[in-house]
Amino acid sequence: MKSTRKAAGADWWRGAVIYQVYPRSFQDTDANGLGDIKGITRRLPHIAALGVDAIWLAPFFTSPMADMGYDVADYCDVDPIFGTLDDFDEMMAAAHALGLKVIIDQVISHTSDRHPWFVESRASRDNPKADWYVWADPKPDGTAPNNWLSIFGGPGWEWDGVRRQYYQHNFLTSQPDLNFHNPEVQDAVLAAVKFWLDRGVDGFRLDTVNYYFCDKELRDNPPALVATGGLDAPESNPYGMQNHLYDKTRPENIGFLKRFRALLDQYEDRATVGEVGDGARSLQTVAAYTSGGDKLHMCYTFDLLGPDFTPAHFRRCVGDFQDNVVDGWVCWAFSNHDVQRHVSRFALTEEEQPRVAKLAISLLSTLRGSICLYQGEELGLPEAELAFEDLRDPYGIRFWPAFKGRDGCRTPMPWEASRAHAGFTTAEKSWLPVPYQHASLAVDKQEADEDSVLHHYRQTLAFRREYAALRDGDMTFLDTEEDVLAFTRSKDGETLLFVFNLSRKPVKVAVPEGIKLAKTIAMPGFETADAGATVTLSALDVYCGQLA
């Protein structure tokens, strides 16, 4: 069963491939060392050539850039470092002309402390926006209202001398949390969303979507049963020592997500993907947020953003999702702008990085769900090693050297190997350095090498498009005697068998009883022998067959 290149209609997002652009690191066109929207427009043909369905843009809104744009000072304008609204409109028109949907970030759990809303809110306790943020009186001894912590380190409260109250912040002190218990705040946020819907954007990625509401009574979080770090906070951060029952994932969030969806449903073919960072509760949260067809279209969690590259891990993560989320949808990703690049997490040596990069996208492309790619992974870029003096990420600066922050995955895209800064900028200095190893993996070099990771990505995404079962077909795991990941994908009478050997040794896998192979299908980049009663796999290898 063949499928079309692009999904059409209201369900275009289901099984879609989304390419994440981090604007300040994609392409600079005005020689200031920072990427911009015109740079995205210039490089759209590269994205379209991969065969993806949509692009997701990290924040480009007006911001003092304390957290690289995730501290928004105006939801309805482009920051001058990135360009203008006209530049955005031109970029979106060019993307649509190439068949690409455009998804933009919405960072609405908090604003910048320079947002006019907060400037007014902090001015007094009785102004019209006094209750637009989470304000609270101190305890009698002057300490914070409760024990909530900030993900970026320290207490989740900051004292304000004008109001003589504390305000809540889940991240930097310059990122005060909005008070979603106030209907006026919800109305204002949705008005900003409508601004972009009217401008023609195709969807939204909702940052920290489970952080919108906190407990009205501001109750203390209990200690975590197991005080360990997670993917949303490293072990060096005490944030992981709490069970975050009261500062996020509150039941009131469901009602707001329904309001958000109702607004989107007034427009044709729009979609949402929510970021859920909720520790052990993530899958339950995803189920709640995506069920019923009246909230989010899909969510992604941090489950596949860790170092585990084993059959048991993938089977557990995907299987648990399928068991918990009956009528919702997931978006899987191995990398993004907040975590170490997956080639560095999964590969044991530098020599095997290209092989791991190819196997990883082959696996991601065969999972049930939509998938998200992060700029540079199509080149097999490893994590950049940066000196402390080069860091720009406040999270990394705060916890250095125990945690080096997120700059290692945010370095500029390498386009041309022989040019300064690998063709990212003509400025004397780029905002983050381009490592020599990344320059050697530049787009122009990989274009000329048919065995490159870049060509493998294009071929693998074309393979995914070729079979309807891979876009939104059923997925069933199979039991085998060997330590491999085996599953089928099925739709409309077509069933494909996949067997992934994620180990560093060859294996022979007996075809499970009841499975009858009709033929072997060549997987891009892998030379797997025909299977009979057994499937023979080299180290870091994959087999695909069509069932009779």
CSV table of C-alpha atoms in Angstrom, one decimal, residues 115-365:
chain,number,residue,atom,x,y,z
A,115,HIS,CA,6.6,41.9,29.4
A,116,PRO,CA,4.2,44.8,29.8
A,117,TRP,CA,1.8,42.5,31.7
A,118,PHE,CA,4.3,41.9,34.4
A,119,VAL,CA,5.5,45.4,34.5
A,120,GLU,CA,2.0,46.5,35.4
A,121,SER,CA,1.3,43.5,37.6
A,122,ARG,CA,4.3,44.2,39.9
A,123,ALA,CA,3.5,47.9,40.2
A,124,SER,CA,0.9,47.5,42.9
A,125,ARG,CA,-1.5,45.0,44.5
A,126,ASP,CA,-4.6,46.7,43.1
A,127,ASN,CA,-3.9,47.5,39.4
A,128,PRO,CA,-5.9,45.8,36.6
A,129,LYS,CA,-3.2,43.1,36.1
A,130,ALA,CA,-2.3,42.7,39.8
A,131,ASP,CA,-3.6,39.1,39.7
A,132,TRP,CA,-2.2,38.1,36.3
A,133,TYR,CA,0.8,36.4,37.9
A,134,VAL,CA,1.2,34.0,40.8
A,135,TRP,CA,1.9,36.3,43.8
A,136,ALA,CA,1.9,35.3,47.4
A,137,ASP,CA,2.7,36.8,50.8
A,138,PRO,CA,5.7,35.6,52.7
A,139,LYS,CA,5.6,33.3,55.7
A,140,PRO,CA,5.7,35.2,59.0
A,141,ASP,CA,9.5,34.7,59.1
A,142,GLY,CA,9.8,36.3,55.7
A,143,THR,CA,10.6,33.1,53.8
A,144,ALA,CA,9.0,31.9,50.6
A,145,PRO,CA,5.3,30.8,50.7
A,146,ASN,CA,6.2,27.1,50.2
A,147,ASN,CA,9.0,24.7,49.2
A,148,TRP,CA,8.6,24.8,45.4
A,149,LEU,CA,11.8,24.8,43.5
A,150,SER,CA,12.9,26.2,40.1
A,151,ILE,CA,14.1,23.8,37.5
A,152,PHE,CA,17.0,26.3,36.8
A,153,GLY,CA,18.1,26.1,40.4
A,154,GLY,CA,17.1,27.5,43.8
A,155,PRO,CA,13.7,28.4,45.1
A,156,GLY,CA,10.7,28.7,42.8
A,157,TRP,CA,9.9,32.1,44.3
A,158,GLU,CA,11.4,35.6,44.0
A,159,TRP,CA,10.9,38.5,46.3
A,160,ASP,CA,9.6,41.8,44.9
A,161,GLY,CA,10.2,44.9,47.0
A,162,VAL,CA,7.5,47.0,45.4
A,163,ARG,CA,4.6,44.7,46.1
A,164,ARG,CA,6.3,43.2,49.2
A,165,GLN,CA,5.3,39.8,47.9
A,166,TYR,CA,6.9,36.8,46.3
A,167,TYR,CA,6.1,35.7,42.7
A,168,GLN,CA,6.4,32.2,41.4
A,169,HIS,CA,8.9,31.2,38.6
A,170,ASN,CA,9.4,27.6,37.5
A,171,PHE,CA,12.5,28.7,35.5
A,172,LEU,CA,14.6,31.8,35.8
A,173,THR,CA,13.7,34.6,38.2
A,174,SER,CA,13.2,36.7,35.1
A,175,GLN,CA,10.5,34.3,33.9
A,176,PRO,CA,7.5,34.9,36.2
A,177,ASP,CA,4.6,32.4,36.0
A,178,LEU,CA,1.3,33.5,34.7
A,179,ASN,CA,-1.8,32.9,36.9
A,180,PHE,CA,-4.0,30.8,34.7
A,181,HIS,CA,-6.7,30.7,37.5
A,182,ASN,CA,-7.5,34.2,36.2
A,183,PRO,CA,-9.8,33.9,33.2
A,184,GLU,CA,-8.5,37.3,31.9
A,185,VAL,CA,-5.0,35.7,31.6
A,186,GLN,CA,-6.4,32.8,29.6
A,187,ASP,CA,-8.3,35.2,27.3
A,188,ALA,CA,-5.1,37.3,26.7
A,189,VAL,CA,-3.1,34.2,25.9
A,190,LEU,CA,-5.7,32.9,23.5
A,191,ALA,CA,-5.8,36.3,21.8
A,192,ALA,CA,-2.1,36.0,21.1
A,193,VAL,CA,-2.6,32.5,19.7
A,194,LYS,CA,-5.4,33.8,17.5
A,195,PHE,CA,-3.0,36.5,16.1
A,196,TRP,CA,-0.8,33.7,14.7
A,197,LEU,CA,-3.7,31.6,13.5
A,198,ASP,CA,-5.0,34.6,11.5
A,199,ARG,CA,-1.5,35.0,10.1
A,200,GLY,CA,-1.8,31.4,8.7
A,201,VAL,CA,0.4,29.3,10.9
A,202,ASP,CA,-0.5,25.6,10.8
A,203,GLY,CA,0.0,24.6,14.4
A,204,PHE,CA,1.7,25.2,17.8
A,205,ARG,CA,4.2,23.4,19.9
A,206,LEU,CA,3.2,24.2,23.4
A,207,ASP,CA,6.2,24.6,25.7
A,208,THR,CA,5.9,23.1,29.2
A,209,VAL,CA,2.2,22.4,28.6
A,210,ASN,CA,1.6,20.8,32.0
A,211,TYR,CA,3.0,23.9,33.9
A,212,TYR,CA,0.1,26.3,33.2
A,213,PHE,CA,-1.7,25.9,36.6
A,214,CYS,CA,-0.3,25.6,40.1
A,215,ASP,CA,-2.2,24.7,43.2
A,216,LYS,CA,-4.5,27.5,44.4
A,217,GLU,CA,-3.7,26.7,48.0
A,218,LEU,CA,0.1,26.8,47.3
A,219,ARG,CA,0.6,23.5,49.2
A,220,ASP,CA,4.2,22.2,49.7
A,221,ASN,CA,5.3,19.4,47.4
A,222,PRO,CA,6.1,16.2,49.2
A,223,PRO,CA,9.5,14.6,48.8
A,224,ALA,CA,10.1,12.2,45.9
A,225,LEU,CA,10.0,8.5,46.8
A,226,VAL,CA,13.3,8.2,45.0
A,227,ALA,CA,15.4,11.3,45.0
A,228,THR,CA,17.1,11.1,41.7
A,229,GLY,CA,17.5,13.4,38.7
A,230,GLY,CA,15.6,12.9,35.5
A,231,LEU,CA,15.6,14.1,32.0
A,232,ASP,CA,13.9,17.4,33.0
A,233,ALA,CA,16.5,18.0,35.7
A,234,PRO,CA,20.0,16.5,36.1
A,235,GLU,CA,21.0,14.7,39.3
A,236,SER,CA,23.0,17.8,40.3
A,237,ASN,CA,19.7,19.7,40.6
A,238,PRO,CA,17.6,19.2,43.8
A,239,TYR,CA,14.4,19.7,41.7
A,240,GLY,CA,14.3,15.9,41.3
A,241,MET,CA,14.1,15.5,45.1
A,242,GLN,CA,10.4,16.6,45.1
A,243,ASN,CA,7.2,14.9,43.9
A,244,HIS,CA,5.8,17.8,41.9
A,245,LEU,CA,2.1,17.4,42.8
A,246,TYR,CA,1.3,21.0,43.4
A,247,ASP,CA,3.4,23.2,41.2
A,248,LYS,CA,2.4,21.6,37.8
A,249,THR,CA,0.0,19.1,36.1
A,250,ARG,CA,-3.0,20.4,38.0
A,251,PRO,CA,-6.5,19.2,37.0
A,252,GLU,CA,-7.6,22.7,36.0
A,253,ASN,CA,-5.3,22.4,33.0
A,254,ILE,CA,-7.7,20.2,31.2
A,255,GLY,CA,-10.3,22.9,31.0
A,256,PHE,CA,-7.8,25.4,29.4
A,257,LEU,CA,-6.6,22.9,26.9
A,258,LYS,CA,-10.2,22.4,25.8
A,259,ARG,CA,-10.5,26.2,25.3
A,260,PHE,CA,-7.3,26.1,23.3
A,261,ARG,CA,-8.6,23.3,21.1
A,262,ALA,CA,-11.9,25.0,20.6
A,263,LEU,CA,-10.1,28.0,19.2
A,264,LEU,CA,-8.0,25.9,16.8
A,265,ASP,CA,-11.1,24.1,15.6
A,266,GLN,CA,-12.4,27.4,14.2
A,267,TYR,CA,-9.6,27.1,11.6
A,268,GLU,CA,-9.0,24.4,9.1
A,269,ASP,CA,-6.2,21.9,9.4
A,270,ARG,CA,-4.4,23.2,12.5
A,271,ALA,CA,-2.6,21.1,15.0
A,272,THR,CA,-1.0,21.2,18.5
A,273,VAL,CA,1.9,19.2,20.0
A,274,GLY,CA,2.5,19.6,23.7
A,275,GLU,CA,5.7,19.1,25.6
A,276,VAL,CA,5.1,17.1,28.7
A,277,GLY,CA,7.9,16.9,31.4
A,278,ASP,CA,6.3,15.1,34.2
A,279,GLY,CA,8.6,12.3,35.4
A,280,ALA,CA,7.0,9.0,36.1
A,281,ARG,CA,3.5,10.5,35.4
A,282,SER,CA,4.3,11.6,31.8
A,283,LEU,CA,2.3,8.9,30.1
A,284,GLN,CA,-0.7,9.4,32.3
A,285,THR,CA,-0.5,13.1,31.5
A,286,VAL,CA,-0.2,12.5,27.8
A,287,ALA,CA,-3.2,10.3,27.9
A,288,ALA,CA,-5.3,12.9,29.7
A,289,TYR,CA,-4.1,15.7,27.4
A,290,THR,CA,-4.7,13.9,24.1
A,291,SER,CA,-7.8,11.8,24.7
A,292,GLY,CA,-11.3,12.6,23.5
A,293,GLY,CA,-10.4,14.7,20.5
A,294,ASP,CA,-11.1,17.9,22.3
A,295,LYS,CA,-7.7,18.9,23.7
A,296,LEU,CA,-4.2,18.5,22.2
A,297,HIS,CA,-3.7,16.6,19.0
A,298,MET,CA,-0.5,15.0,20.3
A,299,CYS,CA,2.2,15.3,22.9
A,300,TYR,CA,5.8,14.3,23.3
A,301,THR,CA,7.6,13.2,26.4
A,302,PHE,CA,11.2,12.9,27.5
A,303,ASP,CA,11.1,9.1,27.4
A,304,LEU,CA,13.4,8.7,24.4
A,305,LEU,CA,15.6,11.7,25.2
A,306,GLY,CA,17.9,9.8,27.5
A,307,PRO,CA,21.0,7.6,27.0
A,308,ASP,CA,19.3,4.2,26.8
A,309,PHE,CA,19.6,2.5,23.4
A,310,THR,CA,18.3,-1.0,24.1
A,311,PRO,CA,15.4,-3.1,22.9
A,312,ALA,CA,14.0,-3.3,26.4
A,313,HIS,CA,13.9,0.5,26.8
A,314,PHE,CA,12.2,1.1,23.5
A,315,ARG,CA,9.7,-1.7,24.0
A,316,ARG,CA,8.9,-0.4,27.4
A,317,CYS,CA,8.4,3.3,26.4
A,318,VAL,CA,6.4,2.6,23.3
A,319,GLY,CA,4.5,-0.3,24.9
A,320,ASP,CA,3.6,1.7,27.9
A,321,PHE,CA,2.4,4.5,25.7
A,322,GLN,CA,0.2,2.1,23.8
A,323,ASP,CA,-1.2,0.6,27.0
A,324,ASN,CA,-1.9,4.0,28.6
A,325,VAL,CA,-3.0,6.2,25.7
A,326,VAL,CA,-5.9,4.6,24.1
A,327,ASP,CA,-7.2,7.3,21.7
A,328,GLY,CA,-4.4,9.9,21.9
A,329,TRP,CA,-1.3,10.4,19.7
A,330,VAL,CA,2.4,10.7,20.4
A,331,CYS,CA,5.3,12.5,18.8
A,332,TRP,CA,8.6,10.7,19.2
A,333,ALA,CA,12.0,12.4,19.2
A,334,PHE,CA,15.6,11.4,20.0
A,335,SER,CA,17.0,14.9,20.1
A,336,ASN,CA,15.9,18.5,20.6
A,337,HIS,CA,17.3,21.9,21.8
A,338,ASP,CA,17.3,20.9,25.5
A,339,VAL,CA,19.2,17.6,25.5
A,340,GLN,CA,22.5,16.1,24.5
A,341,ARG,CA,22.5,15.1,20.8
A,342,HIS,CA,21.5,11.4,20.5
A,343,VAL,CA,24.5,10.4,18.5
A,344,SER,CA,26.7,11.2,21.5
A,345,ARG,CA,24.2,9.5,23.8
A,346,PHE,CA,23.8,6.3,21.9
A,347,ALA,CA,27.2,5.7,20.2
A,348,LEU,CA,30.0,4.1,22.2
A,349,THR,CA,32.8,5.4,20.0
A,350,GLU,CA,33.3,8.2,17.5
A,351,GLU,CA,33.9,5.7,14.8
A,352,GLU,CA,30.4,4.1,15.1
A,353,GLN,CA,28.6,7.4,15.2
A,354,PRO,CA,27.6,7.4,11.5
A,355,ARG,CA,26.2,3.9,11.8
A,356,VAL,CA,24.3,4.7,15.0
A,357,ALA,CA,22.9,7.9,13.4
A,358,LYS,CA,21.6,5.8,10.5
A,359,LEU,CA,20.1,3.0,12.6
A,360,ALA,CA,18.5,5.6,15.0
A,361,ILE,CA,16.5,7.3,12.2
A,362,SER,CA,15.6,3.9,10.7
A,363,LEU,CA,14.1,3.0,14.1
A,364,LEU,CA,12.4,6.3,14.7
A,365,SER,CA,10.8,6.2,11.3
